[in-house]
Structures are given as structure tokens and as C-alpha cells.
PDB file of C-alpha atoms and ligand atoms in Angstrom:
ATOM      1  CA  UNK H   1      63.721 133.231 125.491  1.00  0.00           C
ATOM      2  CA  UNK H   2      65.128 134.493 122.081  1.00  0.00           C
ATOM      3  CA  UNK H   3      68.429 133.541 120.174  1.00  0.00           C
ATOM      4  CA  UNK H   4      70.911 136.810 120.249  1.00  0.00           C
ATOM      5  CA  UNK H   5      74.120 136.656 118.775  1.00  0.00           C
ATOM      6  CA  UNK H   6      76.148 133.575 117.575  1.00  0.00           C
ATOM      7  CA  UNK H   7      79.060 132.711 120.006  1.00  0.00           C
ATOM      8  CA  UNK H   8      80.048 130.099 118.432  1.00  0.00           C
ATOM      9  CA  UNK H   9      79.559 127.658 115.658  1.00  0.00           C
ATOM     10  CA  UNK H  10      81.140 123.833 116.483  1.00  0.00           C
ATOM     11  CA  UNK H  11      80.180 120.376 114.247  1.00  0.00           C
ATOM     12  CA  UNK H  12      77.129 119.411 115.152  1.00  0.00           C
ATOM     13  CA  UNK H  13      75.481 123.030 117.315  1.00  0.00           C
ATOM     14  CA  UNK H  14      75.074 127.023 117.244  1.00  0.00           C
ATOM     15  CA  UNK H  15      75.480 128.198 120.244  1.00  0.00           C
ATOM     16  CA  UNK H  16      73.650 131.990 120.633  1.00  0.00           C
ATOM     17  CA  UNK H  17      73.732 134.473 123.623  1.00  0.00           C
ATOM     18  CA  UNK H  18      70.270 135.464 125.234  1.00  0.00           C
ATOM     19  CA  UNK H  19      69.230 138.268 127.107  1.00  0.00           C
ATOM     20  CA  UNK H  20      70.319 136.698 130.124  1.00  0.00           C
ATOM     21  CA  UNK H  21      73.507 136.870 130.652  1.00  0.00           C
ATOM     22  CA  UNK H  22      73.773 133.270 132.450  1.00  0.00           C
ATOM     23  CA  UNK H  23      71.750 131.396 129.674  1.00  0.00           C
ATOM     24  CA  UNK H  24      73.023 130.507 126.192  1.00  0.00           C
ATOM     25  CA  UNK H  25      70.962 128.631 123.558  1.00  0.00           C
ATOM     26  CA  UNK H  26      72.122 125.790 121.969  1.00  0.00           C
ATOM     27  CA  UNK H  27      70.556 124.943 117.983  1.00  0.00           C
ATOM     28  CA  UNK H  28      71.116 121.625 117.131  1.00  0.00           C
ATOM     29  CA  UNK H  29      72.471 120.863 113.435  1.00  0.00           C
ATOM     30  CA  UNK H  30      71.656 118.362 111.021  1.00  0.00           C
ATOM     31  CA  UNK H  31      75.587 117.946 110.518  1.00  0.00           C
ATOM     32  CA  UNK H  32      77.591 115.128 110.563  1.00  0.00           C
ATOM     33  CA  UNK H  33      81.448 114.686 111.224  1.00  0.00           C
ATOM     34  CA  UNK H  34      83.410 112.001 111.958  1.00  0.00           C
ATOM     35  CA  UNK H  35      87.232 111.188 112.102  1.00  0.00           C
ATOM     36  CA  UNK H  36      87.953 114.622 113.228  1.00  0.00           C
ATOM     37  CA  UNK H  37      85.885 116.506 110.518  1.00  0.00           C
ATOM     38  CA  UNK H  38      87.807 114.428 107.704  1.00  0.00           C
ATOM     39  CA  UNK H  39      84.092 112.695 106.909  1.00  0.00           C
ATOM     40  CA  UNK H  40      80.992 114.916 106.480  1.00  0.00           C
ATOM     41  CA  UNK H  41      77.650 114.957 105.699  1.00  0.00           C
ATOM     42  CA  UNK H  42      74.172 116.215 106.435  1.00  0.00           C
ATOM     43  CA  UNK H  43      71.514 114.047 107.650  1.00  0.00           C
ATOM     44  CA  UNK H  44      67.698 115.525 107.927  1.00  0.00           C
ATOM     45  CA  UNK H  45      65.939 115.588 111.415  1.00  0.00           C
ATOM     46  CA  UNK H  46      69.213 114.127 113.454  1.00  0.00           C
ATOM     47  CA  UNK H  47      69.464 117.569 115.094  1.00  0.00           C
ATOM     48  CA  UNK H  48      66.335 117.457 116.248  1.00  0.00           C
ATOM     49  CA  UNK H  49      66.500 113.822 117.476  1.00  0.00           C
ATOM     50  CA  UNK H  50      69.470 114.714 119.211  1.00  0.00           C
ATOM     51  CA  UNK H  51      67.911 117.272 121.180  1.00  0.00           C
ATOM     52  CA  UNK H  52      65.078 115.691 122.110  1.00  0.00           C
ATOM     53  CA  UNK H  53      67.025 112.796 123.411  1.00  0.00           C
ATOM     54  CA  UNK H  54      69.718 114.732 125.164  1.00  0.00           C
ATOM     55  CA  UNK H  55      66.571 116.613 127.310  1.00  0.00           C
ATOM     56  CA  UNK H  56      65.325 113.434 128.064  1.00  0.00           C
ATOM     57  CA  UNK H  57      68.556 112.043 129.235  1.00  0.00           C
ATOM     58  CA  UNK H  58      69.563 116.016 131.193  1.00  0.00           C
ATOM     59  CA  UNK H  59      65.986 115.645 132.836  1.00  0.00           C
ATOM     60  CA  UNK H  60      66.927 111.924 133.934  1.00  0.00           C
ATOM     61  CA  UNK H  61      70.324 112.759 135.520  1.00  0.00           C
ATOM     62  CA  UNK H  62      69.131 115.606 137.297  1.00  0.00           C
ATOM     63  CA  UNK H  63      66.495 113.408 138.796  1.00  0.00           C
ATOM     64  CA  UNK H  64      69.282 111.738 140.136  1.00  0.00           C
ATOM     65  CA  UNK H  65      71.071 114.606 141.469  1.00  0.00           C
ATOM     66  CA  UNK H  66      73.757 115.233 138.907  1.00  0.00           C
ATOM     67  CA  UNK H  67      74.010 118.948 138.095  1.00  0.00           C
ATOM     68  CA  UNK H  68      73.448 119.461 134.208  1.00  0.00           C
ATOM     69  CA  UNK H  69      73.620 122.964 132.167  1.00  0.00           C
ATOM     70  CA  UNK H  70      69.980 121.948 130.957  1.00  0.00           C
ATOM     71  CA  UNK H  71      66.886 124.438 131.524  1.00  0.00           C
ATOM     72  CA  UNK H  72      64.621 123.469 129.154  1.00  0.00           C
ATOM     73  CA  UNK H  73      63.621 122.615 125.787  1.00  0.00           C
ATOM     74  CA  UNK H  74      62.252 125.478 123.579  1.00  0.00           C
ATOM     75  CA  UNK H  75      61.655 123.533 120.373  1.00  0.00           C
ATOM     76  CA  UNK H  76      62.307 120.633 118.330  1.00  0.00           C
ATOM     77  CA  UNK H  77      66.167 122.001 117.514  1.00  0.00           C
ATOM     78  CA  UNK H  78      67.304 124.441 120.465  1.00  0.00           C
ATOM     79  CA  UNK H  79      67.732 123.910 123.914  1.00  0.00           C
ATOM     80  CA  UNK H  80      68.131 126.641 126.531  1.00  0.00           C
ATOM     81  CA  UNK H  81      71.121 126.000 129.064  1.00  0.00           C
ATOM     82  CA  UNK H  82      73.370 127.641 131.494  1.00  0.00           C
ATOM     83  CA  UNK H  83      76.570 129.575 130.185  1.00  0.00           C
ATOM     84  CA  UNK H  84      79.553 127.678 131.687  1.00  0.00           C
ATOM     85  CA  UNK H  85      83.502 127.910 131.488  1.00  0.00           C
ATOM     86  CA  UNK H  86      84.224 125.074 129.310  1.00  0.00           C
ATOM     87  CA  UNK H  87      86.382 122.763 130.480  1.00  0.00           C
ATOM     88  CA  UNK H  88      88.814 121.670 127.523  1.00  0.00           C
ATOM     89  CA  UNK H  89      88.545 117.814 128.826  1.00  0.00           C
ATOM     90  CA  UNK H  90      86.281 115.100 126.938  1.00  0.00           C
ATOM     91  CA  UNK H  91      85.881 112.751 129.609  1.00  0.00           C
ATOM     92  CA  UNK H  92      85.221 108.967 127.864  1.00  0.00           C
ATOM     93  CA  UNK H  93      83.408 106.402 129.791  1.00  0.00           C
ATOM     94  CA  UNK H  94      83.650 102.285 128.316  1.00  0.00           C
ATOM     95  CA  UNK H  95      81.890  99.184 129.407  1.00  0.00           C
ATOM     96  CA  UNK H  96      82.940  97.413 126.073  1.00  0.00           C
ATOM     97  CA  UNK H  97      86.147  97.685 124.247  1.00  0.00           C
ATOM     98  CA  UNK H  98      85.357  99.241 120.700  1.00  0.00           C
ATOM     99  CA  UNK H  99      86.701 101.914 118.507  1.00  0.00           C
ATOM    100  CA  UNK H 100      89.546 103.499 119.592  1.00  0.00           C
ATOM    101  CA  UNK H 101      90.288 101.381 122.658  1.00  0.00           C
ATOM    102  CA  UNK H 102      90.122  98.075 119.905  1.00  0.00           C
ATOM    103  CA  UNK H 103      92.220  99.998 117.423  1.00  0.00           C
ATOM    104  CA  UNK H 104      94.785 101.548 119.972  1.00  0.00           C
ATOM    105  CA  UNK H 105      95.614  98.517 122.591  1.00  0.00           C
ATOM    106  CA  UNK H 106      94.545  95.669 120.718  1.00  0.00           C
ATOM    107  CA  UNK H 107      91.335  94.425 122.678  1.00  0.00           C
ATOM    108  CA  UNK H 108      88.902  92.333 121.152  1.00  0.00           C
ATOM    109  CA  UNK H 109      85.932  94.738 119.793  1.00  0.00           C
ATOM    110  CA  UNK H 110      83.191  93.496 121.598  1.00  0.00           C
ATOM    111  CA  UNK H 111      85.193  92.382 125.130  1.00  0.00           C
ATOM    112  CA  UNK H 112      83.033  93.083 127.980  1.00  0.00           C
ATOM    113  CA  UNK H 113      85.871  95.429 130.570  1.00  0.00           C
ATOM    114  CA  UNK H 114      86.060  94.120 133.737  1.00  0.00           C
ATOM    115  CA  UNK H 115      85.563  97.718 134.931  1.00  0.00           C
ATOM    116  CA  UNK H 116      84.329 100.842 133.763  1.00  0.00           C
ATOM    117  CA  UNK H 117      87.320 102.606 132.134  1.00  0.00           C
ATOM    118  CA  UNK H 118      87.372 106.566 131.969  1.00  0.00           C
ATOM    119  CA  UNK H 119      89.639 107.999 130.169  1.00  0.00           C
ATOM    120  CA  UNK H 120      90.618 112.028 129.603  1.00  0.00           C
ATOM    121  CA  UNK H 121      91.191 113.318 126.128  1.00  0.00           C
ATOM    122  CA  UNK H 122      91.663 116.960 125.427  1.00  0.00           C
ATOM    123  CA  UNK H 123      89.353 118.954 123.146  1.00  0.00           C
ATOM    124  CA  UNK H 124      91.333 120.152 120.809  1.00  0.00           C
ATOM    125  CA  UNK H 125      90.600 119.760 117.049  1.00  0.00           C
ATOM    126  CA  UNK H 126      93.975 120.851 115.432  1.00  0.00           C
ATOM    127  CA  UNK H 127      95.729 118.530 117.756  1.00  0.00           C
ATOM    128  CA  UNK H 128      93.032 115.626 116.900  1.00  0.00           C
ATOM    129  CA  UNK H 129      91.756 115.358 120.658  1.00  0.00           C
ATOM    130  CA  UNK H 130      94.915 113.683 122.158  1.00  0.00           C
ATOM    131  CA  UNK H 131      94.840 111.372 125.529  1.00  0.00           C
ATOM    132  CA  UNK H 132      95.847 113.197 128.627  1.00  0.00           C
ATOM    133  CA  UNK H 133      96.975 111.838 131.969  1.00  0.00           C
ATOM    134  CA  UNK H 134      96.532 113.603 134.869  1.00  0.00           C
ATOM    135  CA  UNK H 135      99.534 115.387 134.915  1.00  0.00           C
ATOM    136  CA  UNK H 136      99.270 116.780 131.238  1.00  0.00           C
ATOM    137  CA  UNK H 137      95.779 118.080 132.097  1.00  0.00           C
ATOM    138  CA  UNK H 138      97.387 120.082 135.187  1.00  0.00           C
ATOM    139  CA  UNK H 139     100.115 121.363 132.916  1.00  0.00           C
ATOM    140  CA  UNK H 140      98.121 122.522 130.533  1.00  0.00           C
ATOM    141  CA  UNK H 141      96.065 124.352 133.055  1.00  0.00           C
ATOM    142  CA  UNK H 142      92.930 122.550 131.811  1.00  0.00           C
ATOM    143  CA  UNK H 143      91.434 122.345 135.719  1.00  0.00           C
ATOM    144  CA  UNK H 144      92.937 124.148 138.572  1.00  0.00           C
ATOM    145  CA  UNK H 145      93.295 121.077 141.138  1.00  0.00           C
ATOM    146  CA  UNK H 146      93.899 117.608 141.338  1.00  0.00           C
ATOM    147  CA  UNK H 147      90.374 117.351 143.279  1.00  0.00           C
ATOM    148  CA  UNK H 148      88.829 118.594 140.003  1.00  0.00           C
ATOM    149  CA  UNK H 149      90.084 115.857 138.006  1.00  0.00           C
ATOM    150  CA  UNK H 150      88.836 113.064 140.826  1.00  0.00           C
ATOM    151  CA  UNK H 151      85.580 115.103 140.503  1.00  0.00           C
ATOM    152  CA  UNK H 152      85.437 114.875 136.908  1.00  0.00           C
ATOM    153  CA  UNK H 153      85.953 110.624 137.066  1.00  0.00           C
ATOM    154  CA  UNK H 154      83.391 110.463 139.975  1.00  0.00           C
ATOM    155  CA  UNK H 155      80.725 112.126 138.059  1.00  0.00           C
ATOM    156  CA  UNK H 156      81.159 110.333 134.620  1.00  0.00           C
ATOM    157  CA  UNK H 157      80.917 106.822 136.763  1.00  0.00           C
ATOM    158  CA  UNK H 158      78.037 108.151 138.559  1.00  0.00           C
ATOM    159  CA  UNK H 159      76.578 109.179 135.318  1.00  0.00           C
ATOM    160  CA  UNK H 160      77.538 105.823 134.087  1.00  0.00           C
ATOM    161  CA  UNK H 161      75.933 103.695 136.872  1.00  0.00           C
ATOM    162  CA  UNK H 162      72.810 105.670 135.982  1.00  0.00           C
ATOM    163  CA  UNK H 163      72.569 105.380 132.437  1.00  0.00           C
ATOM    164  CA  UNK H 164      73.798 101.929 131.788  1.00  0.00           C
ATOM    165  CA  UNK H 165      70.940 100.130 133.846  1.00  0.00           C
ATOM    166  CA  UNK H 166      68.464 102.534 132.391  1.00  0.00           C
ATOM    167  CA  UNK H 167      69.233 101.704 128.828  1.00  0.00           C
ATOM    168  CA  UNK H 168      69.873  97.790 129.833  1.00  0.00           C
ATOM    169  CA  UNK H 169      66.082  97.918 130.821  1.00  0.00           C
ATOM    170  CA  UNK H 170      65.667  99.238 126.841  1.00  0.00           C
ATOM    171  CA  UNK H 171      67.424  96.014 125.978  1.00  0.00           C
ATOM    172  CA  UNK H 172      70.301  98.738 124.676  1.00  0.00           C
ATOM    173  CA  UNK H 173      73.958  97.922 125.995  1.00  0.00           C
ATOM    174  CA  UNK H 174      75.441 101.228 126.378  1.00  0.00           C
ATOM    175  CA  UNK H 175      78.988 100.618 125.166  1.00  0.00           C
ATOM    176  CA  UNK H 176      80.991 103.575 125.610  1.00  0.00           C
ATOM    177  CA  UNK H 177      80.150 107.746 125.681  1.00  0.00           C
ATOM    178  CA  UNK H 178      81.932 110.855 126.265  1.00  0.00           C
ATOM    179  CA  UNK H 179      80.918 113.663 128.495  1.00  0.00           C
ATOM    180  CA  UNK H 180      81.735 117.269 128.281  1.00  0.00           C
ATOM    181  CA  UNK H 181      81.981 119.092 131.761  1.00  0.00           C
ATOM    182  CA  UNK H 182      81.790 123.200 132.424  1.00  0.00           C
ATOM    183  CA  UNK H 183      81.994 125.364 135.516  1.00  0.00           C
ATOM    184  CA  UNK H 184      79.037 127.105 136.220  1.00  0.00           C
ATOM    185  CA  UNK H 185      78.700 131.379 137.576  1.00  0.00           C
ATOM    186  CA  UNK H 186      78.990 130.222 140.972  1.00  0.00           C
ATOM    187  CA  UNK H 187      82.372 127.739 139.809  1.00  0.00           C
ATOM    188  CA  UNK H 188      80.428 124.442 140.410  1.00  0.00           C
ATOM    189  CA  UNK H 189      81.357 121.453 138.086  1.00  0.00           C
ATOM    190  CA  UNK H 190      77.837 120.553 135.776  1.00  0.00           C
ATOM    191  CA  UNK H 191      77.303 118.469 132.551  1.00  0.00           C
ATOM    192  CA  UNK H 192      76.930 120.177 129.657  1.00  0.00           C
ATOM    193  CA  UNK H 193      76.886 119.848 125.819  1.00  0.00           C
ATOM    194  CA  UNK H 194      74.687 117.055 124.754  1.00  0.00           C
ATOM    195  CA  UNK H 195      74.068 113.195 125.631  1.00  0.00           C
ATOM    196  CA  UNK H 196      72.987 111.897 122.125  1.00  0.00           C
ATOM    197  CA  UNK H 197      73.611 108.876 119.990  1.00  0.00           C
ATOM    198  CA  UNK H 198      76.510 111.125 118.441  1.00  0.00           C
ATOM    199  CA  UNK H 199      78.638 110.656 121.282  1.00  0.00           C
ATOM    200  CA  UNK H 200      77.483 107.210 123.055  1.00  0.00           C
ATOM    201  CA  UNK H 201      77.275 104.150 121.158  1.00  0.00           C
ATOM    202  CA  UNK H 202      74.415 101.708 121.840  1.00  0.00           C
ATOM    203  CA  UNK H 203      74.414  98.349 120.913  1.00  0.00           C
ATOM    204  CA  UNK H 204      70.606  96.237 120.676  1.00  0.00           C
ATOM    205  CA  UNK H 205      71.516  93.459 123.208  1.00  0.00           C
ATOM    206  CA  UNK H 206      69.448  90.629 120.945  1.00  0.00           C
ATOM    207  CA  UNK H 207      70.391  92.013 117.661  1.00  0.00           C
ATOM    208  CA  UNK H 208      74.024  93.724 118.071  1.00  0.00           C
ATOM    209  CA  UNK H 209      72.371  96.233 115.841  1.00  0.00           C
ATOM    210  CA  UNK H 210      74.333  99.910 116.419  1.00  0.00           C
ATOM    211  CA  UNK H 211      72.282 102.267 117.136  1.00  0.00           C
ATOM    212  CA  UNK H 212      74.758 105.237 117.020  1.00  0.00           C
ATOM    213  CA  UNK H 213      77.116 107.542 114.863  1.00  0.00           C
ATOM    214  CA  UNK H 214      78.475 104.382 113.950  1.00  0.00           C
ATOM    215  CA  UNK H 215      76.296 104.069 111.540  1.00  0.00           C
ATOM    216  CA  UNK H 216      77.831 106.850 109.756  1.00  0.00           C
ATOM    217  CA  UNK H 217      81.635 106.716 110.627  1.00  0.00           C
ATOM    218  CA  UNK H 218      80.661 102.645 109.340  1.00  0.00           C
ATOM    219  CA  UNK H 219      78.913 103.430 106.366  1.00  0.00           C
ATOM    220  CA  UNK H 220      76.105 101.601 107.486  1.00  0.00           C
ATOM    221  CA  UNK H 221      73.274 103.863 106.538  1.00  0.00           C
ATOM    222  CA  UNK H 222      70.257 104.217 108.650  1.00  0.00           C
ATOM    223  CA  UNK H 223      71.236 106.806 110.428  1.00  0.00           C
ATOM    224  CA  UNK H 224      67.991 108.512 111.490  1.00  0.00           C
ATOM    225  CA  UNK H 225      66.143 105.254 111.775  1.00  0.00           C
ATOM    226  CA  UNK H 226      68.569 103.832 114.339  1.00  0.00           C
ATOM    227  CA  UNK H 227      68.523 107.672 116.590  1.00  0.00           C
ATOM    228  CA  UNK H 228      64.531 107.791 116.368  1.00  0.00           C
ATOM    229  CA  UNK H 229      64.897 103.964 117.746  1.00  0.00           C
ATOM    230  CA  UNK H 230      66.782 105.403 120.532  1.00  0.00           C
ATOM    231  CA  UNK H 231      64.252 108.358 121.276  1.00  0.00           C
ATOM    232  CA  UNK H 232      61.563 105.897 121.286  1.00  0.00           C
ATOM    233  CA  UNK H 233      62.725 103.487 123.663  1.00  0.00           C
ATOM    234  CA  UNK H 234      63.585 106.212 126.099  1.00  0.00           C
ATOM    235  CA  UNK H 235      59.952 107.502 125.990  1.00  0.00           C
ATOM    236  CA  UNK H 236      58.539 104.139 125.463  1.00  0.00           C
TER     237      UNK H 236
HETATM  238  O1  LIG R 301      86.284 106.971 118.966  1.00  0.00           O
HETATM  239  P1  LIG R 301      86.577 106.566 120.460  1.00  0.00           P
HETATM  240  O2  LIG R 301      86.212 104.952 120.425  1.00  0.00           O
HETATM  241  O3  LIG R 301      87.151 106.732 121.250  1.00  0.00           O
HETATM  242  O4  LIG R 301      84.893 107.002 121.293  1.00  0.00           O
HETATM  243  C1  LIG R 301      84.640 106.519 122.469  1.00  0.00           C
HETATM  244  C2  LIG R 301      82.997 107.143 122.624  1.00  0.00           C
HETATM  245  O5  LIG R 301      83.221 108.749 122.649  1.00  0.00           O
HETATM  246  C3  LIG R 301      82.367 107.169 121.455  1.00  0.00           C
HETATM  247  O6  LIG R 301      80.760 107.155 122.137  1.00  0.00           O
HETATM  248  C4  LIG R 301      82.689 108.097 120.795  1.00  0.00           C
HETATM  249  O7  LIG R 301      81.084 108.848 120.250  1.00  0.00           O
HETATM  250  C5  LIG R 301      82.450 109.238 121.657  1.00  0.00           C
HETATM  251  N1  LIG R 301      83.183 110.539 121.659  1.00  0.00           N
HETATM  252  C6  LIG R 301      82.922 111.457 121.211  1.00  0.00           C
HETATM  253  N2  LIG R 301      83.286 112.736 120.435  1.00  0.00           N
HETATM  254  C7  LIG R 301      84.832 112.509 120.348  1.00  0.00           C
HETATM  255  C8  LIG R 301      85.734 111.474 120.410  1.00  0.00           C
HETATM  256  C9  LIG R 301      84.511 110.171 121.143  1.00  0.00           C
HETATM  257  O8  LIG R 301      81.826 111.976 121.206  1.00  0.00           O
HETATM  258  N3  LIG R 301      85.844 113.581 119.831  1.00  0.00           N
END
């Protein structure tokens, strides 16, 4: 399957049409952005690592019956996937407090949450991805029915129930992560985008080392090595 027209360029990926109306190709870029695009850089090999990590995690989810847009890996930087109507809600799942949760609500960084928190952010760069409640999401027409919001939460929890123990076996705490969803041509809600250290936080259980994009956000260095370590543990 060949790339045809560039349909969209995002911060971390380029999206191309293909000869098949139902399929798109994502090209994973080496670009890095944080703080709503205010901090920018590039790290050679990052795109390929995120593609490979996402491929493995999509396969894992699919093996547990979670529908995703993943079809196949084309090469190091390219993934073939289903075309969907993107739902403009970023679904954030949190097991341990850090990042914006600690900042906004004053919960001590590293606090293990008594239950898994699922939040919705409006996927809108111009507005800085603000928090949404269910009524906001319905008001904006981001989904058609309350049932669909309930489904997003249910799927996010199911995914966490698969990924959290999976990473725990690899001595990694899955601290939090962001999911995106779309509707396929039959209207089914499926997981889209990527699942990688760009949108998950992973902390080594023993050393507490951060093995994710916080290395870039916080200027810690060693980003490629961290992402490679995540891939090695997934494959190991
Ligand atoms: O920044 P915050 O603490 O809200 O991030 C929570 C989780 O969601 C982190 O794993 C982060 O990488 C991810 N996230 C993301 N894209 C955003 C916002 C958050 O991938 N726009």
C-alpha cells in the first residue's frame, strides 16, 4: 500500500490517503513538542520507536478484543490503519498523580490514586485542550449521545486493566496515558492515534526513573534511550 495525498500534518505524525478509501497511512515523525507546542525539538529515531511501540500495544489490545484502527506496520516509520471520523476528545487515564493533575488539584506528585481516574480534554490546540465534563462534550456535539461518553470511559478502563498489569510484569508503572478514539465506517468506536511514550507516562518500578516524554518536558535528556528501553521491555 502506497502513500497518496497528505491529508493532515500533526505535531508527531503525517497522515496520508491511500488507494483504499477506508485506509490511511500514518508517518511517525521525529519531531517533539510539549506545552501545547511552545517547546519544540527533534530526536532522531523517535518516530520509528513510537511506531514500533504502538504496533505492539495495538496488537496486544486487539488480542484482548479491543477494536483499534491498526491494520499493519509498513516499515519503521509507517503504519497502515483504518480511516475514522475522529472524536475530538482526549481521554486521559490516571493511576498515579503527577503532571497537570498534581499541578491543578494539589495532589502530591507520586500519590497512588485510590481508583483509576478518567478525564476528558477537548482536543483543540487553539483553546489549549481544556477539560470537559459530559455536558460540555454534548453541548459541543463532540459525540451524539451520553452512551458514547460512557463507552469511551468503559473502553479506557478496559484498556487500563490490560496495560497496567502488562507493564507491571515488565517492572514499569503505567502512571497515566492519553487515548484517542474515532468512529469507523460502520459507526463503531475504535482506538486510534498511537500509544507510545509520547502519550503515556512510564516509571521504572525499582529506580523510579521516568521513561517517557517527561524526559523532554523536564529537560532530563536521554529520550531515545528511554523509548528504546520501553520497546525492549515490550519485546523482551
Ligand atoms: O499533562 P497531563 O498530566 O495532563 O498528561 C496526562 C497524560 O496524558 C500524560 O501521559 C501525557 O503524556 C498525556 N497527554 C497527551 N497529550 C496531551 C495531554 C496529555 O498525550 N495533549
